[in-house]
Coordinates of N, CA and C in Angstrom, one line a residue:
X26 N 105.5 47.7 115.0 CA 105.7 46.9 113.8 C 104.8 45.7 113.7
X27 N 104.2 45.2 114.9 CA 103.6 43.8 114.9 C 102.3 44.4 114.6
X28 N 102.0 45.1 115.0 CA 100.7 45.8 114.3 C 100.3 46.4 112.9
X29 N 101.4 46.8 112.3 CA 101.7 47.2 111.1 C 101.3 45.3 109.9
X30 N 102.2 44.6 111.0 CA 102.5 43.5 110.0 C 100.7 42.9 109.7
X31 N 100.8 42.9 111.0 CA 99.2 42.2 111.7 C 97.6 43.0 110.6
X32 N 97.9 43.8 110.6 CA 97.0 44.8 109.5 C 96.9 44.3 107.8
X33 N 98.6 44.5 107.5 CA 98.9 44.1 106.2 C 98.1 42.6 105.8
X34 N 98.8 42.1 106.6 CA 98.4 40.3 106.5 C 96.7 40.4 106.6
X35 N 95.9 41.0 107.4 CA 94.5 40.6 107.5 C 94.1 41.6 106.0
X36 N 94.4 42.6 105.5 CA 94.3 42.9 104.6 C 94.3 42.2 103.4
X37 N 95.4 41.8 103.4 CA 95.8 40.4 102.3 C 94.9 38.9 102.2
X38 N 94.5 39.0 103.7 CA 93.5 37.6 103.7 C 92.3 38.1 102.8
X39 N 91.6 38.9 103.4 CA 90.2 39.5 103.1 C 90.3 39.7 101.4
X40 N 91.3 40.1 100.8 CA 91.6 40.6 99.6 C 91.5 39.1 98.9
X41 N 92.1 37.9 99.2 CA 91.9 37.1 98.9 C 90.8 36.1 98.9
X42 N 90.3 36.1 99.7 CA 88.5 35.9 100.3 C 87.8 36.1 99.2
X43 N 88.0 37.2 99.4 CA 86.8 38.2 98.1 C 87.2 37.4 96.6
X44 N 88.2 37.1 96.2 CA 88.2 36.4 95.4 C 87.8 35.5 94.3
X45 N 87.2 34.6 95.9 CA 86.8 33.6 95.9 C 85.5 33.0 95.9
X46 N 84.9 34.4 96.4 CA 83.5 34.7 96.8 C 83.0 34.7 95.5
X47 N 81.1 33.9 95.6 CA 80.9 33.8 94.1 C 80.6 34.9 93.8
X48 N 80.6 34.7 92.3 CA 80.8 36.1 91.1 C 79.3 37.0 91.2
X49 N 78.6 37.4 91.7 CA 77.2 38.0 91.9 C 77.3 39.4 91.1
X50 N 76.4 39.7 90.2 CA 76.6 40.9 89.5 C 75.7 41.4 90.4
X51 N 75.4 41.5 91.7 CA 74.3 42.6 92.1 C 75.1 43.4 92.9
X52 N 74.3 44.6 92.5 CA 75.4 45.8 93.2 C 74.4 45.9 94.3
X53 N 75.2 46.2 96.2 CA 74.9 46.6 96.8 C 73.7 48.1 97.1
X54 N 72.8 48.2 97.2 CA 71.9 49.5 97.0 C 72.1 50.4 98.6
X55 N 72.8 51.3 97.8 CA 73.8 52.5 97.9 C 73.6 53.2 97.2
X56 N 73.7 54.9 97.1 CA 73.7 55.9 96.2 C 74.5 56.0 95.0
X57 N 75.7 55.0 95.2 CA 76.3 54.8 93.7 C 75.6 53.9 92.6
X58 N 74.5 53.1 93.0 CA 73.5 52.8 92.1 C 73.3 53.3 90.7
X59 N 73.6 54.7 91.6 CA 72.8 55.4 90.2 C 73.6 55.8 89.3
X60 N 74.8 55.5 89.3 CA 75.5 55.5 88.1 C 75.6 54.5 87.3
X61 N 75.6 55.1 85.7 CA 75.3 54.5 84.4 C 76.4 53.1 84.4
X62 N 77.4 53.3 85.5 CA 78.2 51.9 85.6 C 78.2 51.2 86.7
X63 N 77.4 51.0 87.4 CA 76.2 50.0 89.2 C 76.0 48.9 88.6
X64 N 76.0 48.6 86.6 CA 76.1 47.1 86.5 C 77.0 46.4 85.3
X65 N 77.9 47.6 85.6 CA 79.1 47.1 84.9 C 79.7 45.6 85.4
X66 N 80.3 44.7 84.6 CA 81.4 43.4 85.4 C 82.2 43.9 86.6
X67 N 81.9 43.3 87.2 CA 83.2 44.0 88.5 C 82.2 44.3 89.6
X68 N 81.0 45.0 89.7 CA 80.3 45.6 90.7 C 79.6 44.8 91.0
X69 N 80.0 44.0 92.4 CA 79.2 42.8 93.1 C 78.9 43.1 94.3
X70 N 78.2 42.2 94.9 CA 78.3 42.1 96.6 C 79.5 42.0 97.3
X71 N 79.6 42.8 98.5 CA 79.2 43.4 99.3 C 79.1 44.8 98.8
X72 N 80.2 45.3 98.4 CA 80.5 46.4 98.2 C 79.1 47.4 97.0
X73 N 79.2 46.4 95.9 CA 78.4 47.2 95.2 C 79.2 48.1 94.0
X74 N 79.2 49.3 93.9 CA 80.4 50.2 93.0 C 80.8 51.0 94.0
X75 N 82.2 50.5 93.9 CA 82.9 50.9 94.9 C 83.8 52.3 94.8
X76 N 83.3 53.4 94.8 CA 84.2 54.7 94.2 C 84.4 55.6 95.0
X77 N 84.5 55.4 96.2 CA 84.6 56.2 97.2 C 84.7 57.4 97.4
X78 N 85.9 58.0 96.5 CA 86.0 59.3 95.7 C 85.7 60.1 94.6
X79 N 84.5 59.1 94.1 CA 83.6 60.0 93.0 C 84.2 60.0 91.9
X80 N 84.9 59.3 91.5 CA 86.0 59.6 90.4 C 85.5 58.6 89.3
X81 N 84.4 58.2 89.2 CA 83.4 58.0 88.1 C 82.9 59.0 88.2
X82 N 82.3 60.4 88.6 CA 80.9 61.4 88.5 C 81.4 62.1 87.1
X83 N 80.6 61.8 85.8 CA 80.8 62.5 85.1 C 81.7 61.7 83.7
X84 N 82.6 61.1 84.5 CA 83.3 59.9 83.3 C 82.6 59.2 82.3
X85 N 82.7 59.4 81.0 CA 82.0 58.9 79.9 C 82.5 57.4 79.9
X86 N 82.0 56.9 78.5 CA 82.4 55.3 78.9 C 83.5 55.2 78.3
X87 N 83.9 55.8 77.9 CA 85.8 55.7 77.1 C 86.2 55.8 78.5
X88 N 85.8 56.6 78.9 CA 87.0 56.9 80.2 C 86.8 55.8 81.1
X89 N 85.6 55.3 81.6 CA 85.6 54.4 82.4 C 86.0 52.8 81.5
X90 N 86.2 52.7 80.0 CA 87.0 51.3 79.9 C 88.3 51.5 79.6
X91 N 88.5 52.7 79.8 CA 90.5 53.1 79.8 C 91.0 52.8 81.3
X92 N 90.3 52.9 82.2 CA 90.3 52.6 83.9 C 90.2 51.4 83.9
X93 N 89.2 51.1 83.7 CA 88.9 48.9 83.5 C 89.8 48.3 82.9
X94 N 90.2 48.4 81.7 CA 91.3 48.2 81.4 C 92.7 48.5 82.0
X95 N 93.3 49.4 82.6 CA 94.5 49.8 83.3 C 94.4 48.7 84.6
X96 N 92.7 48.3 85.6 CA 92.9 47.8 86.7 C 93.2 46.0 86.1
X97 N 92.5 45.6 84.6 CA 92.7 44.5 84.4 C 94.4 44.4 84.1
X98 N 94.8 45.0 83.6 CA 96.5 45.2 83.1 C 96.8 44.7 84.5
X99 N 96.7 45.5 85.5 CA 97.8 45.2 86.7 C 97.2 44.6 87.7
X100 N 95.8 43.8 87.5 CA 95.9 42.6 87.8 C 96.4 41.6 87.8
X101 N 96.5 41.5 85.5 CA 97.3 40.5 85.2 C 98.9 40.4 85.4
X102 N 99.2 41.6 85.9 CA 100.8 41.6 85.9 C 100.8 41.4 87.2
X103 N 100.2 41.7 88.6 CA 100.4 40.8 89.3 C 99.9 40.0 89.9
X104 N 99.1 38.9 88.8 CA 98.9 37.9 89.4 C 99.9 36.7 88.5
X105 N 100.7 37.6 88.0 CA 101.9 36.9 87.1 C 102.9 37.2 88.3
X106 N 103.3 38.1 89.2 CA 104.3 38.6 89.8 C 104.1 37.5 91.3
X107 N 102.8 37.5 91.5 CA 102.5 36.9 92.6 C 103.5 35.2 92.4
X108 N 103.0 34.6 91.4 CA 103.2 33.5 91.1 C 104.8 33.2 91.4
X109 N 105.2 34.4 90.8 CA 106.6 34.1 90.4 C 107.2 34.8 91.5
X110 N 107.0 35.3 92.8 CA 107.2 35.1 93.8 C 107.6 34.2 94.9
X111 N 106.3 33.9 94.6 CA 105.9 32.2 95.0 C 107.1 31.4 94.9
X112 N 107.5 30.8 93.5 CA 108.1 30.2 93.0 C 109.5 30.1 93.2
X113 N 110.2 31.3 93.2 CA 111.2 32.0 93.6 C 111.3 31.7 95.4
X114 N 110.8 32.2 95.7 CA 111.0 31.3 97.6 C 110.8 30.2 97.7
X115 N 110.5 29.4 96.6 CA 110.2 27.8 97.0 C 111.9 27.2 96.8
X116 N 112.3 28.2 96.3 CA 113.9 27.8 96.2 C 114.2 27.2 94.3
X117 N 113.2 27.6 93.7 CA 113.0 27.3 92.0 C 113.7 28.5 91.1
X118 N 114.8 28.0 90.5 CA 115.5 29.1 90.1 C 115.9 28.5 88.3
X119 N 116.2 29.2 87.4 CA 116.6 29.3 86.0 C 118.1 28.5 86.3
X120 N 118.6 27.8 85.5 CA 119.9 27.3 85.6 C 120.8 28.2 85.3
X121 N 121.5 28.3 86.6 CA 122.8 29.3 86.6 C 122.3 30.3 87.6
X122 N 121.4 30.4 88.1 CA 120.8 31.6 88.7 C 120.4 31.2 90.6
X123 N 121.1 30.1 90.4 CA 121.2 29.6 91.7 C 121.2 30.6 92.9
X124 N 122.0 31.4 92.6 CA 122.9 32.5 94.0 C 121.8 33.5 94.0
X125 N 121.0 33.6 93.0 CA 120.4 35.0 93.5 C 118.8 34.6 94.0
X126 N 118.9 35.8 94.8 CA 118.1 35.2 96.1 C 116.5 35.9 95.6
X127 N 115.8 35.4 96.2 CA 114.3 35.7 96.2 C 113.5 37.3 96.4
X128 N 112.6 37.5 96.1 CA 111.8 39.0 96.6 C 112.9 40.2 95.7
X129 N 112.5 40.7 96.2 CA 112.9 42.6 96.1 C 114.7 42.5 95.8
X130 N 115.1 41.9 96.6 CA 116.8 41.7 96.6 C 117.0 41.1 95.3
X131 N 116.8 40.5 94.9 CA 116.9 39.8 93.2 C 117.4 41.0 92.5
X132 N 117.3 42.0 92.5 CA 117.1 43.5 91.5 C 118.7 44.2 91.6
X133 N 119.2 44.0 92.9 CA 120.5 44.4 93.7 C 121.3 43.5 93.0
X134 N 120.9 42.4 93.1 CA 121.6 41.5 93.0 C 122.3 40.4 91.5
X135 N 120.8 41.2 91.0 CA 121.2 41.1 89.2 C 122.4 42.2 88.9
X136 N 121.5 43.1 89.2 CA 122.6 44.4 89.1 C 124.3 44.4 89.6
X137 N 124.3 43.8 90.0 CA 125.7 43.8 90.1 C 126.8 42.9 89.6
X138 N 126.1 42.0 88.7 CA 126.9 41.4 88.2 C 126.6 41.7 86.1
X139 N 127.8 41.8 85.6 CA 127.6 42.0 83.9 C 126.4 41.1 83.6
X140 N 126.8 39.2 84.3 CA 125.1 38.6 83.3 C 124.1 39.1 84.3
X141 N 124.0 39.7 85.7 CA 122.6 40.1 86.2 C 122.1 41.0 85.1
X142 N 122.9 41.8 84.7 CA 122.8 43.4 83.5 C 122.2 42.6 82.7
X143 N 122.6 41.9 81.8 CA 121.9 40.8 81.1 C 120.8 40.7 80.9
X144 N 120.5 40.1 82.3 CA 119.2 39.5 82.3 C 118.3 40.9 82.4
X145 N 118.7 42.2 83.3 CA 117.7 42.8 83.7 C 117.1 43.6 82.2
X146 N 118.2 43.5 81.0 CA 117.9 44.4 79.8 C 116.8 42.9 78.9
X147 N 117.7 42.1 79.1 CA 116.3 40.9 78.5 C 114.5 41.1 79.2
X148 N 114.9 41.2 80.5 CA 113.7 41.7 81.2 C 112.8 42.6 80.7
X149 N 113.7 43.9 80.4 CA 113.0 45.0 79.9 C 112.7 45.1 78.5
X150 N 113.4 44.7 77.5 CA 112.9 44.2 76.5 C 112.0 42.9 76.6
X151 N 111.6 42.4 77.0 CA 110.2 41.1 77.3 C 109.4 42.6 77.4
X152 N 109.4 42.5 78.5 CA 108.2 43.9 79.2 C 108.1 44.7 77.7
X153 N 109.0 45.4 77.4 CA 108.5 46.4 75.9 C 107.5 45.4 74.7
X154 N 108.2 44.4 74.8 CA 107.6 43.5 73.5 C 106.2 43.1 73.9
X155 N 106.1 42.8 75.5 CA 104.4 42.2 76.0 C 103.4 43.0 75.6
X156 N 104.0 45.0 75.9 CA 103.7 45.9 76.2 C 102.7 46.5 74.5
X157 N 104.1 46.1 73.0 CA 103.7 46.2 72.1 C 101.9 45.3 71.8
X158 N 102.8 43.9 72.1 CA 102.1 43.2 71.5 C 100.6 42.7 72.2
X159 N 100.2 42.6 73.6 CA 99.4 43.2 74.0 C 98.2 44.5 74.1
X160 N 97.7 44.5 73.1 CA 97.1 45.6 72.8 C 95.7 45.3 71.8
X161 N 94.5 46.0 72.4 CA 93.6 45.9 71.4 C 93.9 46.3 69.7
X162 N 93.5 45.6 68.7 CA 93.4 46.0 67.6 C 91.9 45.8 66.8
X163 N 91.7 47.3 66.9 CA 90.2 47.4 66.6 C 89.6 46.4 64.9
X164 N 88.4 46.4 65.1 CA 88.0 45.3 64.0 C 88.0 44.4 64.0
X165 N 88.6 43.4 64.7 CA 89.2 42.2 65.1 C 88.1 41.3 65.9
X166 N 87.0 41.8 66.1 CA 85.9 41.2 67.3 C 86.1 41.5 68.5
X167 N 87.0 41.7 69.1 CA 87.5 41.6 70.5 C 86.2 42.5 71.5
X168 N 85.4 42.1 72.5 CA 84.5 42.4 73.1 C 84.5 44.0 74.2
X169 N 85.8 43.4 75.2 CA 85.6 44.3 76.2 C 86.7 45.1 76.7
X170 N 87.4 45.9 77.0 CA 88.4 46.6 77.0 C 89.5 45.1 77.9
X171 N 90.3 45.1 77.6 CA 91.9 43.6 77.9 C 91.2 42.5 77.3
X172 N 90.2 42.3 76.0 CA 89.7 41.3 75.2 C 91.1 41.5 73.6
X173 N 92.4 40.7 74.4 CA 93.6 40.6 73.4 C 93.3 39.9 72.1
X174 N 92.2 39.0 72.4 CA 92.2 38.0 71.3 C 92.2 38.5 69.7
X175 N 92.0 39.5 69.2 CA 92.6 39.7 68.0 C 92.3 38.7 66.6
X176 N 90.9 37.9 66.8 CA 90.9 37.8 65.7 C 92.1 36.3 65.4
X177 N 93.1 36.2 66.3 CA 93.6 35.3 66.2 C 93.8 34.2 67.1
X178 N 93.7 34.4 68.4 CA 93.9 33.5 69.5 C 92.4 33.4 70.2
X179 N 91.8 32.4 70.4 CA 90.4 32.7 70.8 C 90.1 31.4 72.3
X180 N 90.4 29.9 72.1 CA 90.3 29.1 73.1 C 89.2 28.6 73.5
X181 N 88.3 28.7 72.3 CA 87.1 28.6 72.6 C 85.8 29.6 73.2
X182 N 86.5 30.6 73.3 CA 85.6 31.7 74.0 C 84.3 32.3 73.5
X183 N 84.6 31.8 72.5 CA 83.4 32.3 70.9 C 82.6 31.4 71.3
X184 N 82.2 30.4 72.1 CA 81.8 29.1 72.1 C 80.8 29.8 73.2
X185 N 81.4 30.2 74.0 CA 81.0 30.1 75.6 C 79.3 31.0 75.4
X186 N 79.0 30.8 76.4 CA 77.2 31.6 76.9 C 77.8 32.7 77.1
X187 N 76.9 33.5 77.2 CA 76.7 35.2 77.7 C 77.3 35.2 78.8
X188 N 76.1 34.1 79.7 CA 76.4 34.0 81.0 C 77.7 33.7 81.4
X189 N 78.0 32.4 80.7 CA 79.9 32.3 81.1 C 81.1 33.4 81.1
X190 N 81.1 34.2 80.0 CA 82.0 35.2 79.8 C 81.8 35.7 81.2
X191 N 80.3 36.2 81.1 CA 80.6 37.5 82.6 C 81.0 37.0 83.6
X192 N 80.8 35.8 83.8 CA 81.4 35.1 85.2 C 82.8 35.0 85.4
X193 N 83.2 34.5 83.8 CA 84.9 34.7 84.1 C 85.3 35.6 83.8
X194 N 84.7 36.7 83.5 CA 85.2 37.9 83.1 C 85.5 38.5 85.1
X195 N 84.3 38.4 85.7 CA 84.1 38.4 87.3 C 85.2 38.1 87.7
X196 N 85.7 36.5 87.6 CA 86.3 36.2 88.0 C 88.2 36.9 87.6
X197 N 88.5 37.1 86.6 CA 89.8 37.2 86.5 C 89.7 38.8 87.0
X198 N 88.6 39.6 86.7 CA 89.1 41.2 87.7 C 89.0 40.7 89.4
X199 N 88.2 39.8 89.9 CA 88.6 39.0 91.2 C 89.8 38.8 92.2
X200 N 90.4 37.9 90.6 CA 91.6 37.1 90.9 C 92.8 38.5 90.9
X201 N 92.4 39.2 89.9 CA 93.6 40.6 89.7 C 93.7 41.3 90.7
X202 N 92.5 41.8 91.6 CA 92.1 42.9 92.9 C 93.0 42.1 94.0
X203 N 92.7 40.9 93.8 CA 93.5 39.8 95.3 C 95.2 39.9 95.1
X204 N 95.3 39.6 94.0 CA 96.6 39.4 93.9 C 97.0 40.6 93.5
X205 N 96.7 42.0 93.5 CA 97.6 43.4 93.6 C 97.2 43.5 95.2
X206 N 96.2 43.4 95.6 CA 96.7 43.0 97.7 C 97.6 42.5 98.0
X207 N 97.8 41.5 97.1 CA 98.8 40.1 97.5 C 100.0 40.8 97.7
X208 N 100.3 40.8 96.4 CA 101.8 41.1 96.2 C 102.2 42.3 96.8
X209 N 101.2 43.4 97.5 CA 101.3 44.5 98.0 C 102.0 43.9 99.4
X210 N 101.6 43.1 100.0 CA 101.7 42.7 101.5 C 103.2 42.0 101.4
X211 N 103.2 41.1 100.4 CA 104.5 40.4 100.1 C 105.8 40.8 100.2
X212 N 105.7 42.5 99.2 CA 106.5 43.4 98.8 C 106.8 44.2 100.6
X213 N 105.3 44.4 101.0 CA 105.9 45.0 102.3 C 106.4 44.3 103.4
X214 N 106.1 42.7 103.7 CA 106.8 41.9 104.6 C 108.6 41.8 103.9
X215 N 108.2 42.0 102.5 CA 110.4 41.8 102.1 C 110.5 42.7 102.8
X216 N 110.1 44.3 102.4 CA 110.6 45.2 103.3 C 111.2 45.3 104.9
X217 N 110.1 44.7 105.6 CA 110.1 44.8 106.8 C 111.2 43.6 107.3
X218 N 111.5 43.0 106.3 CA 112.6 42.0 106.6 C 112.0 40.2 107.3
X219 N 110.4 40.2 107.3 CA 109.8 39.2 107.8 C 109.6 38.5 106.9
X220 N 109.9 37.9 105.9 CA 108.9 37.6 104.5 C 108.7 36.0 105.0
X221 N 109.8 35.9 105.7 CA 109.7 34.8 106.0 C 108.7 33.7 107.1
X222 N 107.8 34.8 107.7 CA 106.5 34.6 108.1 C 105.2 34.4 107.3
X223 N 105.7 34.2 106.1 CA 104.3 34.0 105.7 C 104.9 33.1 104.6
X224 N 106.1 33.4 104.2 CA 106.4 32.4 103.3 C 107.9 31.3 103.8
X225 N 107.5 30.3 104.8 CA 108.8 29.8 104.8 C 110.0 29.5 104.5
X226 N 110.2 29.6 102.8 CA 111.2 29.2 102.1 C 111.9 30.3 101.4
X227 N 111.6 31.5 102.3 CA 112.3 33.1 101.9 C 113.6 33.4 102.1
X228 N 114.4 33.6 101.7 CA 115.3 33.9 101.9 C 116.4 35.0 101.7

């Protein structure tokens, strides 16, 4: 098990590392070069395009920003889950929600009470409504496949250089890859019953 744990965690580090590491659009030269996507956002150093299993050979570009898209989705959803992880073992709770406890067990523990039921159908209706309303709507300007802005919410983005976009564009599939490691290691120390080795305030 200490080996198991010991693996997950260095996994988790490196995943976060890379993060951090600056945004380099040069792909590694490798035989995946030669695909029509070696300089798409996302394909940096070390790695390069990383496809191990060929599962770009042949994929047109619909298919490959229906993929980009799906990996940005559940980035952003856990680098939203990560947080609220986080937050949740620091002992930060909604008023009234004092008793229920942190990680994975929160789910048990909603569930068994009428307001846990409550909360968990408020939950799922949030999720349905993010689900609607999150979504490209063609015409609108929006650039790159998870480009929500719609013509109505922008933040200045319209402002920014070429060069800026792709950097933070870098950066938030970055921050998404780290934190679906993240929360992967997290979810498996609740499992293992240790969570509280990496996060103190677990409970």
């Amino acid at each position: 098990m200490m080996m198991k744990t010991a693996a997950v965690f260095a996994t988790t580090l490196l995943a976060s590392a890379a993060a951090f590491a600056p945004a380099s659009q040069t792909a590694a030269p490798t035989a995946l070069c030669e695909s029509p996507y070696s300089n798409e956002v996302g394909v940096q150093a070390p790695t390069g395009l990383f496809d191990p299993f060929g599962l770009l050979e042949g994929v047109p570009q619909e298919g490959f920003d229906k993929l980009r898209y799906i990996e940005l989705k559940h980035g952003r959803v856990a680098m939203l889950a990560v947080v609220g992880y986080l937050t949740t073992a620091a002992g930060i709770r909604f008023p009234g929600a004092g008793d229920v406890p942190d990680g994975l067990k929160a789910f048990s523990a909603l569930a068994a009470t009428e307001d846990g039921k409550n909360v968990l159908l408020q939950m799922t209706a949030f999720f349905a409504l993010a689900e609607i309303v999150n979504r490209d709507i063609p015409g609108t300007g929006n650039e790159f496949p998870g480009d929500f802005r719609n013509g109505a919410i922008d933040y200045g983005w319209a402002n920014l250089s070429d060069e800026t976009k792709l950097q933070k564009r870098a950066i938030e599939l970055n921050n998404g890859r780290a934190a679906q490691m993240g929360l992967l290691g997290l979810m498996v120390h609740d499992k293992l019953g240790n969570i509280e080795t990496i996060l103190p305030y677990g409970n």
